[in-house]
mmCIF file of C-alpha atoms (C1' of nucleotides) in Angstrom:
data_model
loop_
_atom_site.group_PDB
_atom_site.id
_atom_site.type_symbol
_atom_site.label_atom_id
_atom_site.label_comp_id
_atom_site.label_asym_id
_atom_site.label_seq_id
_atom_site.Cartn_x
_atom_site.Cartn_y
_atom_site.Cartn_z
ATOM 1 C CA UNK Y 1306 -0.110 0.124 0.004
ATOM 2 C CA UNK Y 1307 2.825 2.326 0.772
ATOM 3 C CA UNK Y 1308 4.832 2.511 -2.198
ATOM 4 C CA UNK Y 1309 6.641 5.864 -1.162
ATOM 5 C CA UNK Y 1310 10.298 4.468 -0.686
ATOM 6 C CA UNK Y 1311 10.155 3.198 -4.371
ATOM 7 C CA UNK Y 1312 9.289 6.826 -5.450
ATOM 8 C CA UNK Y 1313 12.068 8.120 -2.971
ATOM 9 C CA UNK Y 1314 14.539 6.625 -4.896
ATOM 10 C CA UNK Y 1315 13.391 7.200 -8.254
ATOM 11 C CA UNK Y 1316 12.763 11.037 -7.054
ATOM 12 C CA UNK Y 1317 16.173 11.221 -5.524
ATOM 13 C CA UNK Y 1318 17.876 9.729 -8.838
ATOM 14 C CA UNK Y 1319 15.730 12.246 -10.976
ATOM 15 C CA UNK Y 1320 17.224 14.978 -9.232
ATOM 16 C CA UNK Y 1321 21.117 13.364 -9.103
ATOM 17 C CA UNK Y 1322 21.009 12.612 -5.451
ATOM 18 C CA UNK Y 1323 21.929 9.540 -4.279
ATOM 19 C CA UNK Y 1324 20.047 7.161 -1.722
ATOM 20 C CA UNK Y 1325 21.662 6.462 1.292
ATOM 21 C CA UNK Y 1326 21.122 4.661 4.603
ATOM 22 C CA UNK Y 1327 20.595 7.909 6.454
ATOM 23 C CA UNK Y 1328 18.059 9.465 4.116
ATOM 24 C CA UNK Y 1329 16.136 6.239 4.262
ATOM 25 C CA UNK Y 1330 16.260 5.995 8.114
ATOM 26 C CA UNK Y 1331 15.089 9.494 8.367
ATOM 27 C CA UNK Y 1332 12.210 9.037 5.913
ATOM 28 C CA UNK Y 1333 11.227 5.663 7.398
ATOM 29 C CA UNK Y 1334 10.915 7.374 11.141
ATOM 30 C CA UNK Y 1335 8.776 9.960 9.607
ATOM 31 C CA UNK Y 1336 6.426 7.085 8.104
ATOM 32 C CA UNK Y 1337 6.370 5.338 11.158
ATOM 33 C CA UNK Y 1338 5.253 8.426 13.086
ATOM 34 C CA UNK Y 1339 2.586 9.420 10.698
ATOM 35 C CA UNK Y 1340 0.568 11.862 12.811
ATOM 36 C CA UNK Y 1341 2.912 12.840 15.494
ATOM 37 C CA UNK Y 1342 4.467 16.152 14.098
ATOM 38 C CA UNK Y 1343 7.824 15.368 15.129
ATOM 39 C CA UNK Y 1344 10.714 18.175 15.859
ATOM 40 C CA UNK Y 1345 13.967 17.889 14.322
ATOM 41 C CA UNK Y 1346 15.427 16.612 17.478
ATOM 42 C CA UNK Y 1347 12.574 14.021 18.240
ATOM 43 C CA UNK Y 1348 13.243 12.461 14.701
ATOM 44 C CA UNK Y 1349 16.989 12.639 15.245
ATOM 45 C CA UNK Y 1350 16.679 10.478 18.491
ATOM 46 C CA UNK Y 1351 14.197 8.026 16.687
ATOM 47 C CA UNK Y 1352 16.559 7.757 13.979
ATOM 48 C CA UNK Y 1353 19.398 6.773 16.389
ATOM 49 C CA UNK Y 1354 17.423 4.097 17.776
ATOM 50 C CA UNK Y 1355 18.242 2.373 14.859
ATOM 51 C CA UNK Y 1356 21.253 3.948 13.253
ATOM 52 C CA UNK Y 1357 23.441 5.321 16.333
ATOM 53 C CA UNK Y 1358 26.210 6.851 13.986
ATOM 54 C CA UNK Y 1359 23.763 9.462 12.371
ATOM 55 C CA UNK Y 1360 24.710 12.993 13.212
ATOM 56 C CA UNK Y 1361 22.299 15.746 13.996
ATOM 57 C CA UNK Y 1362 23.473 17.936 10.718
ATOM 58 C CA UNK Y 1363 22.685 14.935 8.624
ATOM 59 C CA UNK Y 1364 19.148 15.234 9.843
ATOM 60 C CA UNK Y 1365 18.653 18.641 9.191
ATOM 61 C CA UNK Y 1366 20.017 18.328 5.744
ATOM 62 C CA UNK Y 1367 17.727 15.385 5.261
ATOM 63 C CA UNK Y 1368 14.796 17.275 6.446
ATOM 64 C CA UNK Y 1369 15.448 20.183 4.301
ATOM 65 C CA UNK Y 1370 15.796 17.689 1.150
ATOM 66 C CA UNK Y 1371 12.617 16.021 1.778
ATOM 67 C CA UNK Y 1372 11.163 19.401 2.435
ATOM 68 C CA UNK Y 1373 12.471 20.641 -0.975
ATOM 69 C CA UNK Y 1374 11.134 16.961 -2.553
ATOM 70 C CA UNK Y 1375 7.583 17.736 -1.054
ATOM 71 C CA UNK Y 1376 7.563 14.552 0.240
ATOM 72 C CA UNK Y 1377 7.365 16.041 3.767
ATOM 73 C CA UNK Y 1378 5.891 19.076 5.135
ATOM 74 C CA UNK Y 1379 7.364 21.735 7.863
ATOM 75 C CA UNK Y 1380 5.087 22.955 10.415
ATOM 76 C CA UNK Y 1381 5.258 25.837 12.928
ATOM 77 C CA UNK Y 1382 3.673 24.866 16.404
ATOM 78 C CA UNK Y 1383 4.866 28.059 18.022
ATOM 79 C CA UNK Y 1384 7.096 26.232 20.311
ATOM 80 C CA UNK Y 1385 10.203 27.319 18.503
ATOM 81 C CA UNK Y 1386 10.988 23.981 16.828
ATOM 82 C CA UNK Y 1387 10.595 22.845 13.494
ATOM 83 C CA UNK Y 1388 8.393 20.273 13.039
ATOM 84 C CA UNK Y 1389 7.435 18.074 10.128
ATOM 85 C CA UNK Y 1390 4.595 15.687 8.839
ATOM 86 C CA UNK Y 1391 4.422 13.204 6.277
ATOM 87 C CA UNK Y 1392 3.077 14.805 2.999
ATOM 88 C CA UNK Y 1393 0.829 11.830 1.479
ATOM 89 C CA UNK Y 1394 0.134 13.580 -1.787
ATOM 90 C CA UNK Y 1395 0.956 16.770 -3.463
ATOM 91 C CA UNK Y 1396 -2.447 18.126 -2.460
ATOM 92 C CA UNK Y 1397 -2.400 16.791 1.178
ATOM 93 C CA UNK Y 1398 -0.853 20.178 2.696
ATOM 94 C CA UNK Y 1399 -4.467 21.511 2.463
ATOM 95 C CA UNK Y 1400 -5.703 20.514 5.982
ATOM 96 C CA UNK Y 1401 -5.643 22.698 9.007
ATOM 97 C CA UNK Y 1402 -4.268 22.316 12.670
ATOM 98 C CA UNK Y 1403 -5.917 23.148 15.965
ATOM 99 C CA UNK Y 1404 -4.042 23.868 18.455
ATOM 100 C CA UNK Y 1405 -5.160 23.783 22.254
ATOM 101 C CA UNK Y 1406 -3.561 26.559 24.031
ATOM 102 C CA UNK Y 1407 -4.651 24.846 27.552
ATOM 103 C CA UNK Y 1408 -3.153 21.341 27.234
ATOM 104 C CA UNK Y 1409 -1.142 21.912 23.861
ATOM 105 C CA UNK Y 1410 -2.590 19.276 22.022
ATOM 106 C CA UNK Y 1411 -2.888 19.617 18.056
ATOM 107 C CA UNK Y 1412 -5.323 17.815 16.047
ATOM 108 C CA UNK Y 1413 -6.262 18.131 12.332
ATOM 109 C CA UNK Y 1414 -9.056 19.530 10.283
ATOM 110 C CA UNK Y 1415 -9.159 17.251 7.306
ATOM 111 C CA UNK Y 1416 -11.506 19.634 5.007
ATOM 112 C CA UNK Y 1417 -10.073 22.573 3.397
ATOM 113 C CA UNK Y 1418 -13.039 24.856 2.907
ATOM 114 C CA UNK Y 1419 -11.114 27.690 1.968
ATOM 115 C CA UNK Y 1420 -11.667 27.945 -1.741
ATOM 116 C CA UNK Y 1421 -14.720 30.639 -1.671
ATOM 117 C CA UNK Y 1422 -12.248 32.793 0.521
ATOM 118 C CA UNK Y 1423 -9.482 32.461 -1.852
ATOM 119 C CA UNK Y 1424 -11.864 33.191 -4.651
ATOM 120 C CA UNK Y 1425 -12.758 36.228 -3.024
ATOM 121 C CA UNK Y 1426 -9.153 37.284 -2.323
ATOM 122 C CA UNK Y 1427 -8.662 36.711 -6.066
ATOM 123 C CA UNK Y 1428 -11.237 39.329 -6.872
ATOM 124 C CA UNK Y 1429 -10.918 41.829 -4.182
ATOM 125 C CA UNK Y 1430 -6.977 41.681 -3.963
ATOM 126 C CA UNK Y 1431 -6.297 40.496 -7.198
ATOM 127 C CA UNK Y 1432 -4.086 37.863 -5.484
ATOM 128 C CA UNK Y 1433 -3.542 34.148 -6.780
ATOM 129 C CA UNK Y 1434 -3.495 32.107 -3.728
ATOM 130 C CA UNK Y 1435 -0.962 28.806 -4.326
ATOM 131 C CA UNK Y 1436 -1.204 27.462 -0.735
ATOM 132 C CA UNK Y 1437 -1.911 28.552 2.595
ATOM 133 C CA UNK Y 1438 -1.013 27.781 6.233
ATOM 134 C CA UNK Y 1439 -4.006 28.060 8.829
ATOM 135 C CA UNK Y 1440 -3.760 27.428 12.663
ATOM 136 C CA UNK Y 1441 -6.610 27.583 14.836
ATOM 137 C CA UNK Y 1442 -6.433 28.287 18.375
ATOM 138 C CA UNK Y 1443 -8.710 27.686 21.000
ATOM 139 C CA UNK Y 1444 -9.820 24.410 23.434
ATOM 140 C CA UNK Y 1445 -9.870 21.054 22.457
ATOM 141 C CA UNK Y 1446 -12.998 19.025 23.968
ATOM 142 C CA UNK Y 1447 -11.689 18.080 27.055
ATOM 143 C CA UNK Y 1448 -10.145 21.317 28.098
ATOM 144 C CA UNK Y 1449 -13.600 23.210 27.134
ATOM 145 C CA UNK Y 1450 -15.017 21.186 29.701
ATOM 146 C CA UNK Y 1451 -12.711 22.002 32.616
ATOM 147 C CA UNK Y 1452 -14.239 24.602 35.084
ATOM 148 C CA UNK Y 1453 -10.968 25.860 36.656
ATOM 149 C CA UNK Y 1454 -10.217 29.517 35.768
ATOM 150 C CA UNK Y 1455 -8.023 29.799 32.368
ATOM 151 C CA UNK Y 1456 -4.432 29.026 32.680
ATOM 152 C CA UNK Y 1457 -2.847 29.038 29.115
ATOM 153 C CA UNK Y 1458 0.158 27.243 28.214
ATOM 154 C CA UNK Y 1459 0.308 28.124 24.889
ATOM 155 C CA UNK Y 1460 0.889 31.715 23.524
ATOM 156 C CA UNK Y 1461 0.052 31.936 19.546
ATOM 157 C CA UNK E 858 -7.921 60.179 17.479
ATOM 158 C CA UNK E 859 -5.394 58.033 18.989
ATOM 159 C CA UNK E 860 -5.484 57.782 22.759
ATOM 160 C CA UNK E 861 -3.344 54.685 22.857
ATOM 161 C CA UNK E 862 -0.474 56.359 24.778
ATOM 162 C CA UNK E 863 -2.872 57.246 27.303
ATOM 163 C CA UNK E 864 -4.220 53.627 27.499
ATOM 164 C CA UNK E 865 -0.688 52.618 27.634
ATOM 165 C CA UNK E 866 0.129 54.599 30.796
ATOM 166 C CA UNK E 867 -2.914 53.067 32.597
ATOM 167 C CA UNK E 868 -2.463 49.572 31.504
ATOM 168 C CA UNK E 869 1.003 49.272 32.737
ATOM 169 C CA UNK E 870 0.151 50.676 35.891
ATOM 170 C CA UNK E 871 -2.669 48.216 36.259
ATOM 171 C CA UNK E 872 0.197 45.832 36.106
ATOM 172 C CA UNK E 873 2.512 47.286 38.096
ATOM 173 C CA UNK E 874 5.090 48.338 35.556
ATOM 174 C CA UNK E 875 6.548 51.669 35.058
ATOM 175 C CA UNK E 876 6.131 53.870 31.788
ATOM 176 C CA UNK E 877 9.501 54.520 30.990
ATOM 177 C CA UNK E 878 10.913 56.721 27.753
ATOM 178 C CA UNK E 879 12.185 53.571 26.317
ATOM 179 C CA UNK E 880 8.915 51.785 26.388
ATOM 180 C CA UNK E 881 7.048 54.835 25.147
ATOM 181 C CA UNK E 882 9.863 55.254 22.298
ATOM 182 C CA UNK E 883 9.214 51.571 21.117
ATOM 183 C CA UNK E 884 5.636 51.792 21.019
ATOM 184 C CA UNK E 885 5.604 55.145 19.232
ATOM 185 C CA UNK E 886 7.805 53.771 16.455
ATOM 186 C CA UNK E 887 5.471 50.748 15.918
ATOM 187 C CA UNK E 888 2.485 53.127 15.882
ATOM 188 C CA UNK E 889 4.445 55.835 13.454
ATOM 189 C CA UNK E 890 4.892 52.769 11.092
ATOM 190 C CA UNK E 891 1.513 51.045 10.975
ATOM 191 C CA UNK E 892 1.250 48.757 8.194
ATOM 192 C CA UNK E 893 5.028 47.947 7.906
ATOM 193 C CA UNK E 894 5.504 44.586 9.717
ATOM 194 C CA UNK E 895 8.590 45.677 11.373
ATOM 195 C CA UNK E 896 11.274 43.213 12.699
ATOM 196 C CA UNK E 897 12.931 43.620 16.021
ATOM 197 C CA UNK E 898 15.764 44.784 14.456
ATOM 198 C CA UNK E 899 14.221 47.150 12.415
ATOM 199 C CA UNK E 900 12.239 48.608 14.979
ATOM 200 C CA UNK E 901 15.674 48.909 17.188
ATOM 201 C CA UNK E 902 17.306 50.887 14.393
ATOM 202 C CA UNK E 903 14.222 53.472 14.246
ATOM 203 C CA UNK E 904 14.060 54.023 18.048
ATOM 204 C CA UNK E 905 17.915 54.580 17.716
ATOM 205 C CA UNK E 906 17.264 57.547 15.457
ATOM 206 C CA UNK E 907 15.485 59.325 18.540
ATOM 207 C CA UNK E 908 17.099 57.523 21.291
ATOM 208 C CA UNK E 909 20.280 56.417 20.775
ATOM 209 C CA UNK E 910 21.124 54.915 23.972
ATOM 210 C CA UNK E 911 18.500 52.236 24.010
ATOM 211 C CA UNK E 912 19.546 48.695 24.123
ATOM 212 C CA UNK E 913 18.705 45.657 21.773
ATOM 213 C CA UNK E 914 17.658 43.900 24.881
ATOM 214 C CA UNK E 915 15.497 46.452 25.892
ATOM 215 C CA UNK E 916 13.418 46.300 22.570
ATOM 216 C CA UNK E 917 13.350 42.655 22.979
ATOM 217 C CA UNK E 918 11.811 42.882 26.540
ATOM 218 C CA UNK E 919 9.322 46.043 25.342
ATOM 219 C CA UNK E 920 8.210 44.045 22.459
ATOM 220 C CA UNK E 921 7.422 41.146 24.418
ATOM 221 C CA UNK E 922 5.588 43.380 27.096
ATOM 222 C CA UNK E 923 3.287 44.860 24.320
ATOM 223 C CA UNK E 924 2.563 41.673 22.734
ATOM 224 C CA UNK E 925 1.472 40.153 26.441
ATOM 225 C CA UNK E 926 -0.730 43.659 26.792
ATOM 226 C CA UNK E 927 -1.713 42.637 23.397
ATOM 227 C CA UNK E 928 -0.995 45.892 22.171
ATOM 228 C CA UNK E 929 1.053 44.466 19.649
ATOM 229 C CA UNK E 930 0.750 41.596 17.386
ATOM 230 C CA UNK E 931 3.717 39.026 16.482
ATOM 231 C CA UNK E 932 3.940 37.790 13.055
ATOM 232 C CA UNK E 933 6.054 34.962 11.274
ATOM 233 C CA UNK E 934 6.655 35.846 7.622
ATOM 234 C CA UNK E 935 8.721 33.070 7.082
ATOM 235 C CA UNK E 936 12.001 35.109 7.060
ATOM 236 C CA UNK E 937 13.465 33.896 10.273
ATOM 237 C CA UNK E 938 12.807 37.314 12.068
ATOM 238 C CA UNK E 939 9.887 38.220 14.534
ATOM 239 C CA UNK E 940 7.805 40.946 13.057
ATOM 240 C CA UNK E 941 4.992 43.106 14.907
ATOM 241 C CA UNK E 942 2.096 45.216 14.048
ATOM 242 C CA UNK E 943 0.175 47.272 15.539
ATOM 243 C CA UNK E 944 -3.072 45.622 17.059
ATOM 244 C CA UNK E 945 -5.571 48.481 16.907
ATOM 245 C CA UNK E 946 -8.315 46.867 19.063
ATOM 246 C CA UNK E 947 -8.582 43.519 20.763
ATOM 247 C CA UNK E 948 -10.471 42.036 17.761
ATOM 248 C CA UNK E 949 -8.088 43.380 15.199
ATOM 249 C CA UNK E 950 -6.044 40.635 14.589
ATOM 250 C CA UNK E 951 -8.670 38.823 12.698
ATOM 251 C CA UNK E 952 -7.236 39.726 9.259
ATOM 252 C CA UNK E 953 -5.097 37.686 7.152
ATOM 253 C CA UNK E 954 -1.742 38.073 5.271
ATOM 254 C CA UNK E 955 -1.218 37.555 1.573
ATOM 255 C CA UNK E 956 2.556 36.388 0.695
ATOM 256 C CA UNK E 957 3.802 37.060 -2.607
ATOM 257 C CA UNK E 958 6.212 34.176 -3.185
ATOM 258 C CA UNK E 959 8.084 35.964 -6.341
ATOM 259 C CA UNK E 960 8.576 39.331 -4.643
ATOM 260 C CA UNK E 961 8.210 38.893 -1.176
ATOM 261 C CA UNK E 962 5.341 41.683 -0.936
ATOM 262 C CA UNK E 963 2.835 41.294 2.264
ATOM 263 C CA UNK E 964 -0.577 42.607 2.059
ATOM 264 C CA UNK E 965 -3.470 42.423 4.127
ATOM 265 C CA UNK E 966 -7.280 41.027 3.797
ATOM 266 C CA UNK E 967 -9.115 42.986 5.853
ATOM 267 C CA UNK E 968 -11.838 40.536 6.220
ATOM 268 C CA UNK E 969 -12.200 37.795 8.086
ATOM 269 C CA UNK E 970 -14.755 35.046 6.730
ATOM 270 C CA UNK E 971 -13.687 32.142 8.807
ATOM 271 C CA UNK E 972 -16.891 31.709 10.761
ATOM 272 C CA UNK E 973 -18.688 29.597 9.151
ATOM 273 C CA UNK E 974 -15.324 27.013 9.150
ATOM 274 C CA UNK E 975 -14.766 27.463 12.811
ATOM 275 C CA UNK E 976 -18.490 26.825 13.201
ATOM 276 C CA UNK E 977 -17.877 23.498 11.433
ATOM 277 C CA UNK E 978 -14.910 22.656 13.594
ATOM 278 C CA UNK E 979 -16.959 23.290 16.273
ATOM 279 C CA UNK E 980 -19.396 20.760 15.156
ATOM 280 C CA UNK E 981 -17.271 18.307 13.777
ATOM 281 C CA UNK E 982 -14.296 18.676 16.059
ATOM 282 C CA UNK E 983 -15.767 19.832 19.257
ATOM 283 C CA UNK E 984 -13.026 22.541 19.544
ATOM 284 C CA UNK E 985 -13.801 25.980 20.318
ATOM 285 C CA UNK E 986 -11.901 28.297 18.363
ATOM 286 C CA UNK E 987 -10.718 31.447 19.871
ATOM 287 C CA UNK E 988 -8.243 32.695 17.464
ATOM 288 C CA UNK E 989 -6.318 31.861 14.274
ATOM 289 C CA UNK E 990 -3.412 32.457 12.048
ATOM 290 C CA UNK E 991 -3.841 32.388 8.144
ATOM 291 C CA UNK E 992 -1.489 33.270 5.682
ATOM 292 C CA UNK E 993 -2.128 32.961 1.929
ATOM 293 C CA UNK E 994 0.903 32.293 -0.474
ATOM 294 C CA UNK E 995 0.931 32.965 -3.894
ATOM 295 C CA UNK E 996 1.404 35.974 -6.651
ATOM 296 C CA UNK E 997 0.374 39.671 -5.883
ATOM 297 C CA UNK E 998 -1.133 41.502 -8.919
ATOM 298 C CA UNK E 999 2.054 42.546 -10.350
ATOM 299 C CA UNK E 1000 3.966 39.263 -10.026
ATOM 300 C CA UNK E 1001 0.942 37.256 -11.697
ATOM 301 C CA UNK E 1002 0.843 39.255 -14.848
ATOM 302 C CA UNK E 1003 4.958 38.650 -15.454
ATOM 303 C CA UNK E 1004 5.487 35.874 -18.575
ATOM 304 C CA UNK E 1005 8.848 34.671 -17.200
ATOM 305 C CA UNK E 1006 10.061 30.975 -15.875
ATOM 306 C CA UNK E 1007 8.972 31.197 -12.028
ATOM 307 C CA UNK E 1008 11.684 31.827 -9.362
ATOM 308 C CA UNK E 1009 10.411 31.987 -6.395
ATOM 309 C CA UNK E 1010 11.854 34.101 -3.780
ATOM 310 C CA UNK E 1011 9.931 32.773 -0.765
ATOM 311 C CA UNK E 1012 9.176 29.183 0.404
ATOM 312 C CA UNK E 1013 6.603 28.969 2.871
ATOM 313 C "C1'" DA Z 527 13.372 54.559 49.434
ATOM 314 C "C1'" DT Z 528 11.903 50.859 46.876
ATOM 315 C "C1'" DT Z 529 11.413 48.735 43.083
ATOM 316 C "C1'" DC Z 530 11.281 47.838 38.580
ATOM 317 C "C1'" DA Z 531 13.710 48.775 34.230
ATOM 318 C "C1'" DT Z 532 17.806 49.297 31.584
ATOM 319 C "C1'" DG Z 533 22.398 48.488 29.075
ATOM 320 C "C1'" DC Z 534 26.016 45.556 28.145
ATOM 321 C "C1'" DA Z 535 28.064 41.549 27.777
ATOM 322 C "C1'" DA Z 536 27.730 36.653 27.969
ATOM 323 C "C1'" DA Z 537 25.093 32.713 27.515
ATOM 324 C "C1'" DT Z 538 21.580 30.184 24.895
ATOM 325 C "C1'" DC Z 539 19.709 27.352 21.487
ATOM 326 C "C1'" DG Z 540 18.228 25.914 17.036
ATOM 327 C "C1'" DT Z 541 20.168 25.424 12.812
ATOM 328 C "C1'" DT Z 542 23.823 26.000 9.115
ATOM 329 C "C1'" DT Z 543 28.603 25.594 7.431
ATOM 330 C "C1'" DG Z 544 33.591 23.983 6.574
ATOM 331 C "C1'" DC Z 545 36.239 20.455 5.948
ATOM 332 C "C1'" DA Z 546 38.461 15.857 5.818
ATOM 333 C "C1'" DA Z 547 36.813 11.126 5.523
ATOM 334 C "C1'" DC Z 548 33.758 8.270 3.236
ATOM 335 C "C1'" DC Z 549 30.355 5.784 0.237
ATOM 336 C "C1'" DC Z 550 26.820 5.042 -3.410
ATOM 337 C "C1'" DA Z 551 26.254 4.809 -8.556
ATOM 338 C "C1'" DT Q 22 36.647 6.267 -9.799
ATOM 339 C "C1'" DG Q 23 34.553 10.678 -8.431
ATOM 340 C "C1'" DG Q 24 31.325 13.548 -7.154
ATOM 341 C "C1'" DG Q 25 27.839 13.943 -3.823
ATOM 342 C "C1'" DT Q 26 27.017 12.828 1.116
ATOM 343 C "C1'" DT Q 27 28.546 12.241 6.228
ATOM 344 C "C1'" DG Q 28 30.196 13.457 11.086
ATOM 345 C "C1'" DC Q 29 32.308 16.651 13.719
ATOM 346 C "C1'" DA Q 30 33.166 20.707 15.614
ATOM 347 C "C1'" DA Q 31 32.974 25.650 14.626
ATOM 348 C "C1'" DA Q 32 30.288 29.359 13.264
ATOM 349 C "C1'" DC Q 33 25.790 31.670 13.295
ATOM 350 C "C1'" DG Q 34 22.206 34.524 14.097
ATOM 351 C "C1'" DA Q 35 17.956 35.423 16.848
ATOM 352 C "C1'" DT Q 36 16.741 35.942 21.250
ATOM 353 C "C1'" DT Q 37 17.257 35.677 26.508
ATOM 354 C "C1'" DT Q 38 19.488 36.152 30.762
ATOM 355 C "C1'" DG Q 39 22.759 37.717 34.929
ATOM 356 C "C1'" DC Q 40 23.897 41.701 37.008
ATOM 357 C "C1'" DA Q 41 25.243 46.248 38.332
ATOM 358 C "C1'" DT Q 42 23.766 50.799 37.508
ATOM 359 C "C1'" DG Q 43 19.913 53.794 36.941
ATOM 360 C "C1'" DA Q 44 15.315 55.939 36.704
ATOM 361 C "C1'" DA Q 45 10.268 55.978 37.889
ATOM 362 C "C1'" DT Q 46 6.700 55.926 41.681
#
DNA sequence: ATTCATGCAAATCGTTTGCAACCCA
DNA sequence: TGGGTTGCAAACGATTTGCATGAAT
């Protein structure tokens, strides 16, 4: 079902890059942890479990490469770290993130629903929208039921 | 028309903070440059024009304070710098940014138009949206008319 | 007189880069 | 073989922090 590794090798070849153990290891970790929004450091630690010799710089370089190849998608969840998620298909980055400012939980809205807004932007601002980044801040189901006074953990 | 400086003094007092020349100078620069999305360094340089003794650390600390007081709004325009814009009123941060990936120009969409989406999120995800950050990437009017092959300057 | 704020320099921290050794194609 | 790749350590750049001095209430 997952033929990405094959695509990966081909895509690297097309660009004149080599398929190395390190690159496979990084991609594999991201694939195995789909949905977790891992940070660079977290990816590094996970890769080291199966490949202790890898260097942090290699992880940074590989992530940059995967991002350029659009196999991966870089996120900013406002904690000062770069996080990544698997980009299942080219149009897949059209989902949004819900960030709970109380507990820090991050979930996703699979729908896009920005077409009408983008159409208005085209007409009113004469700006052609090609991509977008949308983050919603608020309270997740669990946190919205708590009665205690607010104590925000996350600041947008 | 602009009574913010008065509010500023009061708000500082309420929180037990002092009104210093430096804090006024920083806020004044932001007010005078409304719409420019200045970075911390740029604000520092502008403040120095009228107040050469100010230190960069003070600007950082003041910006953090203004952000906490919600007098200012922090932006991330993907260039690795923190940028700020004046937060005219508490509900004012409900506008979006249009970022041209060819020339880097940043403009704004004053309308919000996310209510229906947020209503759907409430129903489907049971997540209560309190705030959001929306960035659109694409081509501004000038750049969308150029015929040359793409040469993106900005990477989301 | 207190208490908070400032300026400076040093410290942090995530990320990038130079370079010799290494390894895939 | 040979050029891309790696690991290491040093370099970077934005932001933060410790501390003695200075200013606001």
